[in-house]
Amino acid sequence: MEDKQMAFQAIPNIILMNGKGPYGHPLSKSYESFSVTKGKTYRFRILNVGTALSFNFRIQNHQMVIVETEGSYTNQITLDSLDVHVGHSYFVLVTTYQNEVDYYIVATPKLNNTGSRNLDDVGVLRFPIPLQMWNMTAGASRPNPQGTFKVTNVTLSKTFILQNYVAEIQGRPRYVVNNVSYLTPNTPLKLADYLKNGSRVYNLDQFPVKSVNDNASYGISVVTGNHKGWIELVFKNHLDVMDSWHFDGFGFYVVGSQNLKNWYLGQELYLRVHDDEPNPAKERPPPQNLLQ
């Protein structure tokens, strides 16, 4: 990651489907296939467990009905293809009404300068070998079904505008948020927060959340989030590729993921949500042998 080419421009050599290579690829020892029966309905779980590329997913001559994303039920939308970002997951229903021949299952990288390299991952939907059906009468237990939260009348306590760029700091390639590349302190933030709100480890709200610093720099970026308050997060992507974000401890609706390379190179900050009430039911106190 210290090399600029690797940090900013390197891409994977190939995309795998369930750990298997693309159908027809000269280096593939095996490829993924699913045996189906004509006239049946199947549930497919589609996840992007990579760390760099978004992809477009499709099944040749078949439509998909989205029924769930990120653990939440959704309006049922019928699509020919589906964009899946890093860390994103979907459940779709596919009904096999087509003629009984093999059909390609394809995942193609999105918004990536691959040049002439073919990174398409290809599997096969195969007839006519029967496969045991999913029991579609049993609904999964999922949190926060669509419509649970009504956000039209909420009062915002804060707005964060987070802009991501690439930069060089002291000659090293880094990713930055509002021109700050996160610098991991030697003391864990939770311990620092317990010892008088992070004094001598970090300064709360030291770095901007609505503007961009003139010069890129390292920093321990920790910002305030009001307890039980609504916050608005605005993401501005200044990269020339698709990017994604992840929020530990909270669920985005709909997307919750991140590009690990960008995170490793500094695209990170922390939101401190503090509750003054020392209620052990909410959080256990630190151990008695805590080093201070």
Short mmCIF file of C-alpha atoms in Angstrom, two decimals:
data_model
loop_
_atom_site.label_atom_id
_atom_site.label_comp_id
_atom_site.label_asym_id
_atom_site.label_seq_id
_atom_site.Cartn_x
_atom_site.Cartn_y
_atom_site.Cartn_z
CA MET A 1 0.00 0.00 0.00
CA GLU A 2 3.01 2.34 0.15
CA ASP A 3 3.23 2.09 -3.65
CA LYS A 4 1.07 4.68 -5.46
CA GLN A 5 0.17 2.30 -8.28
CA MET A 6 -1.03 -0.33 -5.83
CA ALA A 7 -2.80 2.13 -3.52
CA PHE A 8 -4.71 4.13 -6.12
CA GLN A 9 -5.00 2.05 -9.31
CA ALA A 10 -4.56 -1.67 -8.62
CA ILE A 11 -7.59 -3.89 -9.19
CA PRO A 12 -8.22 -7.59 -8.58
CA ASN A 13 -7.08 -10.11 -11.16
CA ILE A 14 -10.45 -11.84 -11.37
CA ILE A 15 -13.92 -12.01 -9.79
CA LEU A 16 -15.00 -15.28 -8.16
CA MET A 17 -18.47 -16.71 -7.61
CA ASN A 18 -18.66 -18.72 -4.39
CA GLY A 19 -14.90 -19.09 -4.60
CA LYS A 20 -14.95 -20.51 -8.13
CA GLY A 21 -13.57 -18.98 -11.30
CA PRO A 22 -15.56 -17.82 -14.36
CA TYR A 23 -17.05 -20.35 -16.74
CA GLY A 24 -14.77 -20.78 -19.74
CA HIS A 25 -11.81 -18.95 -18.20
CA PRO A 26 -8.48 -20.70 -18.97
CA LEU A 27 -7.33 -20.47 -15.35
CA SER A 28 -10.57 -21.74 -13.81
CA LYS A 29 -10.41 -25.22 -12.31
CA SER A 30 -14.17 -25.14 -11.66
CA TYR A 31 -17.12 -22.80 -12.08
CA GLU A 32 -20.36 -22.25 -10.17
CA SER A 33 -23.62 -23.71 -11.45
CA PHE A 34 -27.16 -24.04 -10.08
CA SER A 35 -29.52 -26.81 -11.20
CA VAL A 36 -33.16 -25.74 -11.52
CA THR A 37 -36.50 -27.08 -12.75
CA LYS A 38 -38.70 -25.27 -15.22
CA GLY A 39 -41.68 -23.44 -13.71
CA LYS A 40 -40.28 -23.30 -10.19
CA THR A 41 -39.39 -20.19 -8.15
CA TYR A 42 -35.99 -19.96 -6.45
CA ARG A 43 -34.56 -17.55 -3.93
CA PHE A 44 -31.02 -16.34 -4.60
CA ARG A 45 -28.91 -14.52 -2.04
CA ILE A 46 -26.50 -12.14 -3.78
CA LEU A 47 -23.62 -10.69 -1.76
CA ASN A 48 -20.59 -8.64 -2.72
CA VAL A 49 -17.96 -9.93 -0.29
CA GLY A 50 -15.08 -8.34 -2.18
CA THR A 51 -13.14 -5.31 -0.97
CA ALA A 52 -12.75 -3.17 -4.09
CA LEU A 53 -15.27 -3.49 -6.94
CA SER A 54 -19.00 -2.99 -7.32
CA PHE A 55 -20.60 -5.30 -9.88
CA ASN A 56 -23.73 -5.65 -11.99
CA PHE A 57 -25.43 -9.02 -11.53
CA ARG A 58 -27.79 -10.65 -14.04
CA ILE A 59 -29.13 -14.04 -15.13
CA GLN A 60 -29.47 -14.46 -18.88
CA ASN A 61 -33.11 -14.19 -20.09
CA HIS A 62 -34.46 -14.20 -16.54
CA GLN A 63 -35.90 -11.46 -14.38
CA MET A 64 -35.28 -11.03 -10.65
CA VAL A 65 -37.76 -9.80 -8.05
CA ILE A 66 -36.05 -8.02 -5.13
CA VAL A 67 -37.62 -9.03 -1.81
CA GLU A 68 -34.99 -8.06 0.74
CA THR A 69 -31.82 -6.02 1.12
CA GLU A 70 -29.47 -5.64 4.09
CA GLY A 71 -31.84 -7.62 6.33
CA SER A 72 -34.87 -5.41 5.54
CA TYR A 73 -37.90 -6.22 3.42
CA THR A 74 -38.32 -3.94 0.41
CA ASN A 75 -40.92 -3.06 -2.17
CA GLN A 76 -40.88 -5.93 -4.65
CA ILE A 77 -39.23 -4.56 -7.78
CA THR A 78 -38.67 -6.63 -10.93
CA LEU A 79 -35.30 -6.07 -12.64
CA ASP A 80 -33.23 -7.56 -15.44
CA SER A 81 -29.98 -6.70 -13.65
CA LEU A 82 -28.87 -5.46 -10.25
CA ASP A 83 -25.93 -3.33 -9.07
CA VAL A 84 -24.31 -4.74 -5.92
CA HIS A 85 -21.78 -2.61 -4.05
CA VAL A 86 -19.05 -3.70 -1.65
CA GLY A 87 -20.58 -5.29 1.44
CA HIS A 88 -24.11 -5.15 0.00
CA SER A 89 -26.56 -8.08 0.03
CA TYR A 90 -29.87 -8.85 -1.67
CA PHE A 91 -32.45 -11.63 -1.74
CA VAL A 92 -34.18 -12.06 -5.10
CA LEU A 93 -36.78 -14.45 -6.46
CA VAL A 94 -36.22 -16.01 -9.89
CA THR A 95 -38.92 -18.02 -11.68
CA THR A 96 -37.63 -20.39 -14.36
CA TYR A 97 -40.18 -19.97 -17.17
CA GLN A 98 -37.65 -20.13 -20.02
CA ASN A 99 -36.81 -23.04 -22.29
CA GLU A 100 -34.82 -25.86 -20.72
CA VAL A 101 -31.30 -24.91 -21.79
CA ASP A 102 -28.36 -23.50 -19.85
CA TYR A 103 -28.24 -19.75 -19.09
CA TYR A 104 -25.31 -17.61 -18.00
CA ILE A 105 -25.14 -15.98 -14.56
CA VAL A 106 -22.90 -12.92 -14.93
CA ALA A 107 -21.26 -10.41 -12.56
CA THR A 108 -19.60 -7.48 -14.36
CA PRO A 109 -17.49 -4.84 -12.53
CA LYS A 110 -18.96 -1.33 -12.44
CA LEU A 111 -17.29 2.05 -12.97
CA ASN A 112 -13.81 0.68 -13.10
CA ASN A 113 -11.08 1.42 -15.63
CA THR A 114 -10.24 -2.15 -16.55
CA GLY A 115 -8.99 -1.38 -20.07
CA SER A 116 -9.03 -4.53 -22.19
CA ARG A 117 -9.02 -6.88 -19.20
CA ASN A 118 -12.13 -9.04 -18.92
CA LEU A 119 -13.07 -9.39 -15.26
CA ASP A 120 -16.60 -10.72 -15.83
CA ASP A 121 -17.48 -13.61 -13.55
CA VAL A 122 -19.68 -16.21 -15.21
CA GLY A 123 -21.68 -19.08 -13.70
CA VAL A 124 -24.40 -21.27 -15.17
CA LEU A 125 -28.12 -21.74 -14.46
CA ARG A 126 -28.56 -25.35 -15.52
CA PHE A 127 -31.64 -27.37 -16.55
CA PRO A 128 -33.20 -29.92 -16.07
CA ILE A 129 -31.70 -31.54 -12.96
CA PRO A 130 -34.23 -30.97 -10.12
CA LEU A 131 -33.17 -29.12 -6.99
CA GLN A 132 -35.01 -29.07 -3.67
CA MET A 133 -37.12 -25.90 -3.45
CA TRP A 134 -36.73 -23.23 -0.83
CA ASN A 135 -39.74 -23.05 1.47
CA MET A 136 -41.13 -19.68 0.44
CA THR A 137 -44.02 -19.87 2.91
CA ALA A 138 -41.68 -19.32 5.87
CA GLY A 139 -40.78 -15.66 6.30
CA ALA A 140 -37.34 -14.97 7.72
CA SER A 141 -37.08 -12.98 10.92
CA ARG A 142 -35.61 -9.69 9.78
CA PRO A 143 -35.27 -6.38 11.63
CA ASN A 144 -36.76 -3.09 10.54
CA PRO A 145 -39.18 -4.00 7.74
CA GLN A 146 -39.76 -1.23 5.25
CA GLY A 147 -42.03 1.46 6.67
CA THR A 148 -41.01 0.92 10.30
CA PHE A 149 -39.20 4.24 10.37
CA LYS A 150 -41.00 7.41 9.30
CA VAL A 151 -38.27 9.96 8.74
CA THR A 152 -40.22 12.76 7.06
CA ASN A 153 -40.99 14.61 10.30
CA VAL A 154 -37.75 14.18 12.25
CA THR A 155 -35.72 17.10 13.56
CA LEU A 156 -32.07 16.89 12.55
CA SER A 157 -29.54 17.57 15.28
CA LYS A 158 -26.54 17.64 12.93
CA THR A 159 -25.52 17.34 9.31
CA PHE A 160 -22.21 15.81 8.27
CA ILE A 161 -20.87 16.37 4.76
CA LEU A 162 -18.12 13.82 4.19
CA GLN A 163 -15.99 14.19 1.06
CA ASN A 164 -13.45 11.55 0.11
CA TYR A 165 -10.32 12.15 -1.97
CA VAL A 166 -6.91 10.63 -2.62
CA ALA A 167 -3.87 12.56 -1.41
CA GLU A 168 -0.17 12.32 -0.67
CA ILE A 169 0.98 13.02 2.88
CA GLN A 170 4.72 13.09 3.50
CA GLY A 171 5.19 11.36 0.16
CA ARG A 172 2.84 8.47 0.97
CA PRO A 173 -0.43 7.62 -0.83
CA ARG A 174 -3.44 8.09 1.44
CA TYR A 175 -7.22 8.32 1.33
CA VAL A 176 -8.76 11.28 3.15
CA VAL A 177 -12.13 12.49 4.46
CA ASN A 178 -12.42 16.27 4.18
CA ASN A 179 -8.64 16.19 3.64
CA VAL A 180 -7.94 14.32 6.90
CA SER A 181 -6.41 10.83 6.79
CA TYR A 182 -7.20 8.94 9.96
CA LEU A 183 -4.23 8.24 12.23
CA THR A 184 -4.81 5.36 14.65
CA PRO A 185 -3.73 6.34 18.19
CA ASN A 186 -1.84 4.00 20.52
CA THR A 187 -4.65 4.27 23.09
CA PRO A 188 -8.01 2.77 22.02
CA LEU A 189 -10.64 5.49 21.64
CA LYS A 190 -13.04 3.88 24.10
CA LEU A 191 -10.38 3.85 26.80
CA ALA A 192 -9.37 7.41 25.96
CA ASP A 193 -13.01 8.48 26.16
CA TYR A 194 -13.34 6.95 29.62
CA LEU A 195 -10.29 8.89 30.80
CA LYS A 196 -11.80 12.38 30.71
CA ASN A 197 -13.28 12.44 27.23
CA GLY A 198 -10.14 11.52 25.34
CA SER A 199 -7.87 14.21 26.77
CA ARG A 200 -4.24 13.95 25.61
CA VAL A 201 -5.30 11.32 23.03
CA TYR A 202 -7.67 13.23 20.75
CA ASN A 203 -9.46 16.57 20.61
CA LEU A 204 -13.19 16.26 20.02
CA ASP A 205 -14.49 18.04 16.89
CA GLN A 206 -11.02 19.21 15.91
CA PHE A 207 -11.53 18.42 12.23
CA PRO A 208 -14.21 19.69 9.81
CA VAL A 209 -17.41 17.80 8.98
CA LYS A 210 -18.97 20.32 6.57
CA SER A 211 -15.90 21.71 4.82
CA VAL A 212 -12.55 20.55 3.49
CA ASN A 213 -9.15 21.48 4.93
CA ASP A 214 -6.83 23.32 2.54
CA ASN A 215 -4.05 20.78 2.94
CA ALA A 216 -4.18 17.03 3.48
CA SER A 217 -2.90 15.86 6.86
CA TYR A 218 -3.04 13.02 9.36
CA GLY A 219 -5.45 13.34 12.26
CA ILE A 220 -7.42 11.46 14.92
CA SER A 221 -10.82 12.58 13.69
CA VAL A 222 -13.54 12.14 16.33
CA VAL A 223 -16.77 14.14 16.02
CA THR A 224 -19.83 14.59 18.23
CA GLY A 225 -23.11 12.81 17.64
CA ASN A 226 -26.03 13.77 19.88
CA HIS A 227 -27.41 10.89 21.94
CA LYS A 228 -30.81 9.81 20.56
CA GLY A 229 -30.61 12.56 17.96
CA TRP A 230 -31.15 12.30 14.22
CA ILE A 231 -28.14 13.05 12.04
CA GLU A 232 -27.95 13.55 8.29
CA LEU A 233 -24.98 12.04 6.46
CA VAL A 234 -24.09 13.44 3.04
CA PHE A 235 -21.40 11.58 1.08
CA LYS A 236 -19.55 13.24 -1.80
CA ASN A 237 -17.34 10.92 -3.81
CA HIS A 238 -14.47 12.70 -5.58
CA LEU A 239 -12.86 9.44 -6.72
CA ASP A 240 -13.14 8.16 -10.28
CA VAL A 241 -14.48 4.78 -9.08
CA MET A 242 -17.51 3.62 -7.10
CA ASP A 243 -16.95 3.97 -3.33
CA SER A 244 -18.91 2.69 -0.34
CA TRP A 245 -19.09 3.40 3.40
CA HIS A 246 -19.68 1.37 6.54
CA PHE A 247 -20.95 2.66 9.91
CA ASP A 248 -19.97 0.37 12.82
CA GLY A 249 -22.74 -0.19 15.33
CA PHE A 250 -25.46 1.31 13.15
CA GLY A 251 -27.39 0.26 10.06
CA PHE A 252 -27.60 2.41 6.98
CA TYR A 253 -30.82 2.13 5.08
CA VAL A 254 -30.15 0.63 2.57
CA VAL A 255 -26.40 0.21 2.13
CA GLY A 256 -23.84 -0.79 4.82
CA SER A 257 -20.32 -1.65 3.48
CA GLN A 258 -16.82 -0.35 2.84
CA ASN A 259 -13.74 -0.60 0.58
CA LEU A 260 -11.09 -2.10 2.83
CA LYS A 261 -8.14 -0.64 0.92
CA ASN A 262 -9.50 2.90 1.30
CA TRP A 263 -10.13 2.30 5.00
CA TYR A 264 -6.62 0.96 5.55
CA LEU A 265 -5.18 4.06 3.88
CA GLY A 266 -7.04 6.52 6.10
CA GLN A 267 -10.63 6.94 4.88
CA GLU A 268 -12.05 6.84 8.39
CA LEU A 269 -13.42 8.96 11.23
CA TYR A 270 -15.28 8.31 14.47
CA LEU A 271 -18.65 9.53 15.70
CA ARG A 272 -18.75 9.86 19.50
CA VAL A 273 -22.26 9.34 20.88
CA HIS A 274 -22.05 9.94 24.62
CA ASP A 275 -24.61 9.21 27.35
CA ASP A 276 -23.82 10.71 30.76
CA GLU A 277 -26.06 8.26 32.62
CA PRO A 278 -23.84 5.53 34.20
CA ASN A 279 -26.39 2.77 33.69
CA PRO A 280 -24.74 -0.70 33.72
CA ALA A 281 -27.68 -2.02 31.72
CA LYS A 282 -26.51 0.14 28.81
CA GLU A 283 -22.80 -0.39 29.21
CA ARG A 284 -20.73 -2.30 31.70
CA PRO A 285 -18.15 -0.37 33.72
CA PRO A 286 -14.43 -0.94 32.95
CA PRO A 287 -12.61 -3.71 34.86
CA GLN A 288 -11.05 -2.95 38.23
CA ASN A 289 -7.52 -3.67 36.94
CA LEU A 290 -7.76 -1.08 34.17
CA LEU A 291 -4.38 0.57 33.53
CA GLN A 292 -4.57 4.36 33.69
#
